CSV table of C-alpha atoms in Angstrom, one decimal:
chain,number,residue,atom,x,y,z
A,1,UNK,CA,17.1,2.6,-13.7
A,2,UNK,CA,15.9,3.7,-17.1
A,3,UNK,CA,16.1,1.2,-20.0
A,4,UNK,CA,18.6,2.5,-22.6
A,5,UNK,CA,17.7,2.6,-26.3
A,6,UNK,CA,19.6,3.5,-29.5
A,7,UNK,CA,17.3,4.6,-32.3
A,8,UNK,CA,18.9,4.8,-35.7
A,9,UNK,CA,17.2,7.1,-38.2
A,10,UNK,CA,16.1,9.1,-35.2
A,11,UNK,CA,15.4,12.3,-37.1
A,12,UNK,CA,13.2,10.5,-39.7
A,13,UNK,CA,9.5,10.2,-39.9
A,14,UNK,CA,9.0,7.0,-37.8
A,15,UNK,CA,12.2,7.4,-35.7
A,16,UNK,CA,11.3,10.8,-34.4
A,17,UNK,CA,7.9,9.6,-33.3
A,18,UNK,CA,9.4,6.6,-31.6
A,19,UNK,CA,12.0,8.7,-29.8
A,20,UNK,CA,9.3,11.0,-28.5
A,21,UNK,CA,7.2,8.1,-27.1
A,22,UNK,CA,10.2,6.3,-25.6
A,23,UNK,CA,11.2,9.5,-23.7
A,24,UNK,CA,7.6,9.9,-22.5
A,25,UNK,CA,7.8,6.4,-21.1
A,26,UNK,CA,11.0,7.1,-19.2
A,27,UNK,CA,13.6,5.5,-21.5
A,28,UNK,CA,17.1,6.9,-21.8
A,29,UNK,CA,17.4,7.5,-25.6
A,30,UNK,CA,20.3,8.1,-27.9
A,31,UNK,CA,19.3,8.9,-31.5
A,32,UNK,CA,21.6,8.8,-34.5
A,33,UNK,CA,20.9,10.1,-38.0
A,34,UNK,CA,23.1,11.3,-40.8
A,35,UNK,CA,20.3,13.6,-42.0
A,36,UNK,CA,20.3,12.2,-45.5
A,37,UNK,CA,16.5,11.8,-45.0
A,38,UNK,CA,15.9,13.0,-41.5
A,39,UNK,CA,15.2,16.5,-40.2
A,40,UNK,CA,16.5,17.9,-36.9
A,41,UNK,CA,13.4,20.0,-36.4
A,42,UNK,CA,11.5,16.7,-35.7
A,43,UNK,CA,13.6,16.1,-32.6
A,44,UNK,CA,14.9,19.5,-31.4
A,45,UNK,CA,12.1,19.8,-28.8
A,46,UNK,CA,12.7,16.4,-27.3
A,47,UNK,CA,14.1,17.0,-23.8
A,48,UNK,CA,16.5,14.3,-22.7
A,49,UNK,CA,17.3,13.0,-26.2
A,50,UNK,CA,21.0,12.5,-26.9
A,51,UNK,CA,21.1,13.2,-30.6
A,52,UNK,CA,24.2,12.2,-32.6
A,53,UNK,CA,24.4,13.5,-36.2
A,54,UNK,CA,26.5,10.8,-37.8
A,55,UNK,CA,26.4,7.5,-39.6
A,56,UNK,CA,24.9,4.7,-37.5
A,57,UNK,CA,28.1,2.7,-38.0
A,58,UNK,CA,30.4,5.6,-37.1
A,59,UNK,CA,33.2,4.7,-34.8
A,60,UNK,CA,31.5,6.6,-32.0
A,61,UNK,CA,28.2,4.7,-32.3
A,62,UNK,CA,29.9,1.3,-32.7
A,63,UNK,CA,32.1,1.9,-29.6
A,64,UNK,CA,29.0,2.9,-27.6
A,65,UNK,CA,27.2,-0.3,-28.7
A,66,UNK,CA,30.2,-2.5,-28.0
A,67,UNK,CA,30.6,-1.0,-24.5
A,68,UNK,CA,27.1,-2.2,-23.6
A,69,UNK,CA,25.5,1.2,-23.5
A,70,UNK,CA,22.2,0.1,-24.9
A,71,UNK,CA,19.6,-2.5,-23.8
A,72,UNK,CA,17.6,-2.3,-27.0
A,73,UNK,CA,18.6,-1.1,-30.5
A,74,UNK,CA,15.8,0.1,-32.7
A,75,UNK,CA,17.1,0.0,-36.3
A,76,UNK,CA,15.1,2.2,-38.6
A,77,UNK,CA,17.8,3.9,-40.7
A,78,UNK,CA,17.9,2.9,-44.4
A,79,UNK,CA,18.1,4.3,-47.9
A,80,UNK,CA,14.4,3.8,-48.4
A,81,UNK,CA,13.7,4.8,-52.0
A,82,UNK,CA,12.6,1.8,-54.1
A,83,UNK,CA,13.3,3.6,-57.3
A,84,UNK,CA,16.8,4.6,-56.1
A,85,UNK,CA,17.6,1.0,-55.2
A,86,UNK,CA,16.6,0.0,-58.7
A,87,UNK,CA,19.0,2.5,-60.1
A,88,UNK,CA,21.8,1.9,-57.5
A,89,UNK,CA,21.6,-1.7,-56.3
A,90,UNK,CA,25.2,-1.9,-55.3
A,91,UNK,CA,25.3,1.3,-53.3
A,92,UNK,CA,22.0,0.6,-51.5
A,93,UNK,CA,23.0,-3.0,-50.7
A,94,UNK,CA,26.3,-1.8,-49.2
A,95,UNK,CA,24.4,0.6,-47.0
A,96,UNK,CA,21.2,-1.2,-46.2
A,97,UNK,CA,22.7,-4.7,-45.8
A,98,UNK,CA,26.5,-4.1,-45.2
A,99,UNK,CA,26.1,-1.4,-42.6
A,100,UNK,CA,23.3,-3.2,-40.9
A,101,UNK,CA,25.3,-6.3,-40.6
A,102,UNK,CA,28.1,-4.2,-39.0
A,103,UNK,CA,25.7,-2.8,-36.5
A,104,UNK,CA,24.3,-6.3,-35.7
A,105,UNK,CA,27.9,-7.6,-35.2
A,106,UNK,CA,28.6,-4.8,-32.7
A,107,UNK,CA,25.3,-5.6,-30.8
A,108,UNK,CA,26.2,-9.3,-30.5
A,109,UNK,CA,26.4,-10.1,-26.8
A,110,UNK,CA,26.0,-6.4,-25.9
A,111,UNK,CA,22.4,-5.5,-26.5
A,112,UNK,CA,19.5,-7.4,-25.1
A,113,UNK,CA,17.3,-7.1,-28.3
A,114,UNK,CA,17.6,-5.8,-31.8
A,115,UNK,CA,14.3,-4.5,-33.2
A,116,UNK,CA,14.4,-4.2,-37.0
A,117,UNK,CA,12.2,-2.1,-39.2
A,118,UNK,CA,11.3,-4.3,-42.1
A,119,UNK,CA,8.7,-3.8,-44.8
A,120,UNK,CA,5.7,-5.4,-46.4
A,121,UNK,CA,7.5,-5.0,-49.7
A,122,UNK,CA,9.2,-8.4,-48.9
A,123,UNK,CA,6.0,-10.1,-50.0
A,124,UNK,CA,6.3,-8.6,-53.5
A,125,UNK,CA,2.5,-8.2,-53.9
A,126,UNK,CA,0.8,-11.1,-52.2
A,127,UNK,CA,-2.2,-12.9,-53.7
A,128,UNK,CA,-3.5,-13.9,-50.3
A,129,UNK,CA,-5.4,-11.1,-48.6
A,130,UNK,CA,-5.1,-10.5,-45.7
A,131,UNK,CA,-1.5,-11.6,-45.9
A,132,UNK,CA,0.0,-13.6,-43.0
A,133,UNK,CA,3.6,-13.1,-41.9
A,134,UNK,CA,4.2,-16.7,-42.9
A,135,UNK,CA,3.4,-15.9,-46.6
A,136,UNK,CA,6.3,-16.6,-49.0
A,137,UNK,CA,8.6,-13.7,-49.5
A,138,UNK,CA,9.1,-12.6,-53.1
A,139,UNK,CA,10.8,-9.2,-53.1
A,140,UNK,CA,10.6,-7.3,-56.4
A,141,UNK,CA,13.2,-4.6,-55.9
A,142,UNK,CA,16.7,-4.3,-54.4
A,143,UNK,CA,15.2,-2.4,-51.5
A,144,UNK,CA,12.7,-5.1,-50.7
A,145,UNK,CA,15.4,-7.8,-51.2
A,146,UNK,CA,17.6,-5.9,-48.8
A,147,UNK,CA,15.0,-5.9,-46.1
A,148,UNK,CA,14.4,-9.6,-46.7
A,149,UNK,CA,18.1,-10.3,-46.5
A,150,UNK,CA,18.4,-8.6,-43.2
A,151,UNK,CA,15.6,-10.8,-41.9
A,152,UNK,CA,17.5,-13.9,-43.0
A,153,UNK,CA,20.7,-12.5,-41.3
A,154,UNK,CA,18.8,-12.0,-38.1
A,155,UNK,CA,17.5,-15.5,-38.0
A,156,UNK,CA,21.1,-16.7,-38.8
A,157,UNK,CA,22.5,-14.6,-36.0
A,158,UNK,CA,19.9,-16.1,-33.7
A,159,UNK,CA,21.1,-19.6,-34.5
A,160,UNK,CA,24.8,-18.8,-34.5
A,161,UNK,CA,25.1,-16.3,-31.6
A,162,UNK,CA,22.0,-16.6,-29.5
A,163,UNK,CA,21.1,-13.1,-30.9
A,164,UNK,CA,17.7,-11.8,-29.8
A,165,UNK,CA,15.9,-9.9,-32.6
A,166,UNK,CA,12.5,-9.2,-34.0
A,167,UNK,CA,11.5,-8.0,-37.5
A,168,UNK,CA,8.5,-5.7,-37.9
A,169,UNK,CA,7.1,-5.5,-41.4
A,170,UNK,CA,5.5,-2.1,-41.8
A,171,UNK,CA,2.6,-1.7,-44.3
A,172,UNK,CA,1.8,1.9,-45.5
A,173,UNK,CA,2.7,4.1,-42.6
A,174,UNK,CA,1.5,7.7,-42.5
A,175,UNK,CA,1.1,10.6,-40.1
A,176,UNK,CA,2.9,13.6,-38.5
A,177,UNK,CA,6.6,14.2,-39.5
A,178,UNK,CA,6.1,12.6,-42.9
A,179,UNK,CA,6.7,15.2,-45.6
A,180,UNK,CA,5.1,15.0,-49.0
A,181,UNK,CA,8.4,14.8,-50.7
A,182,UNK,CA,9.9,12.1,-48.4
A,183,UNK,CA,11.2,8.9,-49.9
A,184,UNK,CA,8.6,7.1,-47.7
A,185,UNK,CA,5.8,9.4,-48.7
A,186,UNK,CA,2.4,7.9,-49.0
A,187,UNK,CA,-0.3,9.3,-51.3
A,188,UNK,CA,-1.7,10.9,-48.2
A,189,UNK,CA,1.4,13.0,-47.4
A,190,UNK,CA,1.9,13.9,-51.0
A,191,UNK,CA,-1.7,15.0,-51.3
A,192,UNK,CA,-1.5,17.0,-48.0
A,193,UNK,CA,1.6,18.7,-49.4
A,194,UNK,CA,-0.2,19.5,-52.5
A,195,UNK,CA,-3.2,21.0,-50.7
A,196,UNK,CA,-0.9,23.0,-48.4
A,197,UNK,CA,1.0,24.5,-51.3
A,198,UNK,CA,-1.8,24.8,-53.8
A,199,UNK,CA,-0.4,22.4,-56.4
A,200,UNK,CA,-2.2,19.6,-58.3
A,201,UNK,CA,-2.8,16.2,-56.6
A,202,UNK,CA,-1.5,13.2,-58.6
A,203,UNK,CA,-3.8,10.2,-59.1
A,204,UNK,CA,-2.2,7.1,-60.4
A,205,UNK,CA,-4.2,4.7,-62.5
A,206,UNK,CA,-7.9,4.1,-61.6
A,207,UNK,CA,-7.6,5.0,-58.0
A,208,UNK,CA,-9.0,1.7,-57.0
A,209,UNK,CA,-5.7,0.6,-55.6
A,210,UNK,CA,-6.2,-0.1,-51.9
A,211,UNK,CA,-3.7,-0.1,-49.0
A,212,UNK,CA,-3.6,-1.2,-45.4
A,213,UNK,CA,-2.9,2.3,-44.1
A,214,UNK,CA,-1.2,2.4,-40.7
A,215,UNK,CA,-1.0,5.6,-38.6
A,216,UNK,CA,2.4,6.1,-37.2
A,217,UNK,CA,1.3,5.8,-33.5
A,218,UNK,CA,0.5,2.1,-34.2
A,219,UNK,CA,4.0,1.5,-35.5
A,220,UNK,CA,5.6,3.2,-32.5
A,221,UNK,CA,3.4,1.1,-30.2
A,222,UNK,CA,4.4,-2.2,-31.7
A,223,UNK,CA,8.1,-1.2,-31.6
A,224,UNK,CA,7.9,-0.6,-27.8
A,225,UNK,CA,5.8,-3.7,-27.3
A,226,UNK,CA,8.4,-5.7,-29.1
A,227,UNK,CA,11.2,-4.2,-27.0
A,228,UNK,CA,9.4,-4.9,-23.8
A,229,UNK,CA,8.3,-8.5,-24.5
A,230,UNK,CA,9.7,-10.9,-22.0
A,231,UNK,CA,10.1,-13.8,-24.4
A,232,UNK,CA,13.0,-14.6,-26.7
A,233,UNK,CA,13.1,-13.9,-30.4
A,234,UNK,CA,15.3,-15.3,-33.1
A,235,UNK,CA,14.4,-13.0,-36.0
A,236,UNK,CA,10.7,-13.8,-36.2
A,237,UNK,CA,8.7,-11.4,-38.4
A,238,UNK,CA,5.4,-9.6,-37.5
A,239,UNK,CA,3.1,-7.5,-39.7
A,240,UNK,CA,2.4,-4.0,-38.5
A,241,UNK,CA,-0.8,-2.6,-39.9
A,242,UNK,CA,-4.5,-2.3,-39.1
A,243,UNK,CA,-5.8,-5.4,-40.9
A,244,UNK,CA,-8.1,-3.5,-43.3
A,245,UNK,CA,-7.7,-1.5,-46.5
A,246,UNK,CA,-8.8,1.8,-48.0
A,247,UNK,CA,-8.8,2.8,-51.7
A,248,UNK,CA,-7.1,5.9,-53.1
A,249,UNK,CA,-10.5,6.9,-54.4
A,250,UNK,CA,-12.1,6.7,-51.0
A,251,UNK,CA,-9.2,8.9,-49.6
A,252,UNK,CA,-9.5,11.4,-52.4
A,253,UNK,CA,-13.3,11.7,-51.8
A,254,UNK,CA,-12.5,12.7,-48.2
A,255,UNK,CA,-10.0,15.3,-49.5
A,256,UNK,CA,-12.6,16.7,-51.8
A,257,UNK,CA,-15.2,16.8,-49.1
A,258,UNK,CA,-12.9,18.7,-46.8
A,259,UNK,CA,-11.1,21.0,-49.3
A,260,UNK,CA,-13.6,21.4,-52.1
A,261,UNK,CA,-12.8,21.1,-55.8
A,262,UNK,CA,-9.2,20.0,-56.2
A,263,UNK,CA,-6.9,20.0,-59.2
A,264,UNK,CA,-6.2,16.3,-59.8
A,265,UNK,CA,-3.7,15.2,-62.4
A,266,UNK,CA,-4.4,11.8,-63.9
A,267,UNK,CA,-1.2,9.7,-64.2
A,268,UNK,CA,-0.7,6.1,-65.4
A,269,UNK,CA,-0.2,3.2,-63.0
A,270,UNK,CA,3.3,3.3,-61.5
A,271,UNK,CA,5.4,0.4,-62.8
A,272,UNK,CA,5.6,-2.5,-60.3
A,273,UNK,CA,2.8,-1.0,-58.2
A,274,UNK,CA,0.5,-3.6,-56.6
A,275,UNK,CA,-3.3,-3.2,-56.6
A,276,UNK,CA,-4.0,-4.2,-53.0
A,277,UNK,CA,-2.3,-4.7,-49.7
A,278,UNK,CA,-3.9,-5.9,-46.5
A,279,UNK,CA,-2.1,-7.5,-43.5
A,280,UNK,CA,-3.1,-10.4,-41.3
A,281,UNK,CA,-2.2,-9.0,-37.9
A,282,UNK,CA,-3.5,-11.9,-35.8
A,283,UNK,CA,0.0,-13.1,-34.8
A,284,UNK,CA,1.0,-9.5,-33.8
A,285,UNK,CA,-2.1,-9.4,-31.7
A,286,UNK,CA,-1.5,-12.8,-30.2
A,287,UNK,CA,2.2,-12.3,-29.3
A,288,UNK,CA,2.3,-8.6,-28.3
A,289,UNK,CA,-1.3,-7.9,-27.3
A,290,UNK,CA,-1.4,-5.3,-30.1
A,291,UNK,CA,-4.6,-3.6,-31.2
A,292,UNK,CA,-4.4,-0.6,-33.5
A,293,UNK,CA,-4.5,2.5,-31.4
A,294,UNK,CA,-5.6,4.8,-34.2
A,295,UNK,CA,-7.8,3.6,-37.1
A,296,UNK,CA,-7.4,5.1,-40.6
A,297,UNK,CA,-10.0,7.8,-40.7
A,298,UNK,CA,-9.1,9.1,-37.3
A,299,UNK,CA,-5.4,9.1,-38.3
A,300,UNK,CA,-6.2,11.0,-41.4
A,301,UNK,CA,-7.9,13.8,-39.4
A,302,UNK,CA,-4.9,13.9,-37.1
A,303,UNK,CA,-2.6,14.2,-40.1
A,304,UNK,CA,-4.7,17.1,-41.5
A,305,UNK,CA,-4.2,18.8,-38.2
A,306,UNK,CA,-0.5,18.3,-38.2
A,307,UNK,CA,-0.3,19.8,-41.7
A,308,UNK,CA,-2.4,22.7,-40.6
A,309,UNK,CA,-4.9,22.3,-43.4
């Protein structure tokens, strides 16, 4: 019998890629997305996907969860924009924390595991590089705090209700199905969008900022490994990245090599932006047997191909 999954945010960037892989591996998949950030075209070709266009805490979804319809819930849905969370802390907290708690409550005693999409933003710009998952959390925005709060709730649920959950802290994810104007857009997708449409590329600050860039296939792989792991989790957190870092200037150099002279607009550093991120993925490797499937430069070429540039 196929294992049964609920994927929230299923029509989004990461969610759509996850749904595709789960179906390929024989899972029975229900996806839910209110399309506030998702796109149905990302999932319309996925045969076997049961797609629900609604809120992930709609009566229908909660009733399905409470009836024991799902073995694993992959919770990716969120209002992701950091800047929006700064402008609207109450609204985003009600959605990202309040609704997630409601979904968790419905899963209690009904789903075998809850796999939560967290964020490296919970570190708030770590001084220690590479940064281990044990590093002190210090969120700098309501969005980052909301992710950190859900991690706390999941550990609490584990202690109170024997609730099995795992938190995956994504670093800078990029790849197919990430539009350049998405709330989660990396510089890569924004620059691909600019090349595609013949508009200037924006360069913030010196360009020496570096990131642990993680191709989306790696994130999908860890999600499925976390779902299939035979152990028991109580909200433990794991970094999802490649364990290295690449600067914006290095990436821009590849763009210029491939596309020739580009119109690059110089912009100031973005407020609150950190200079460097790099994950310590040793614990993710140890527990899940994870090794990045796609390294950065190969992922960049795959991304160019998806954009058709």
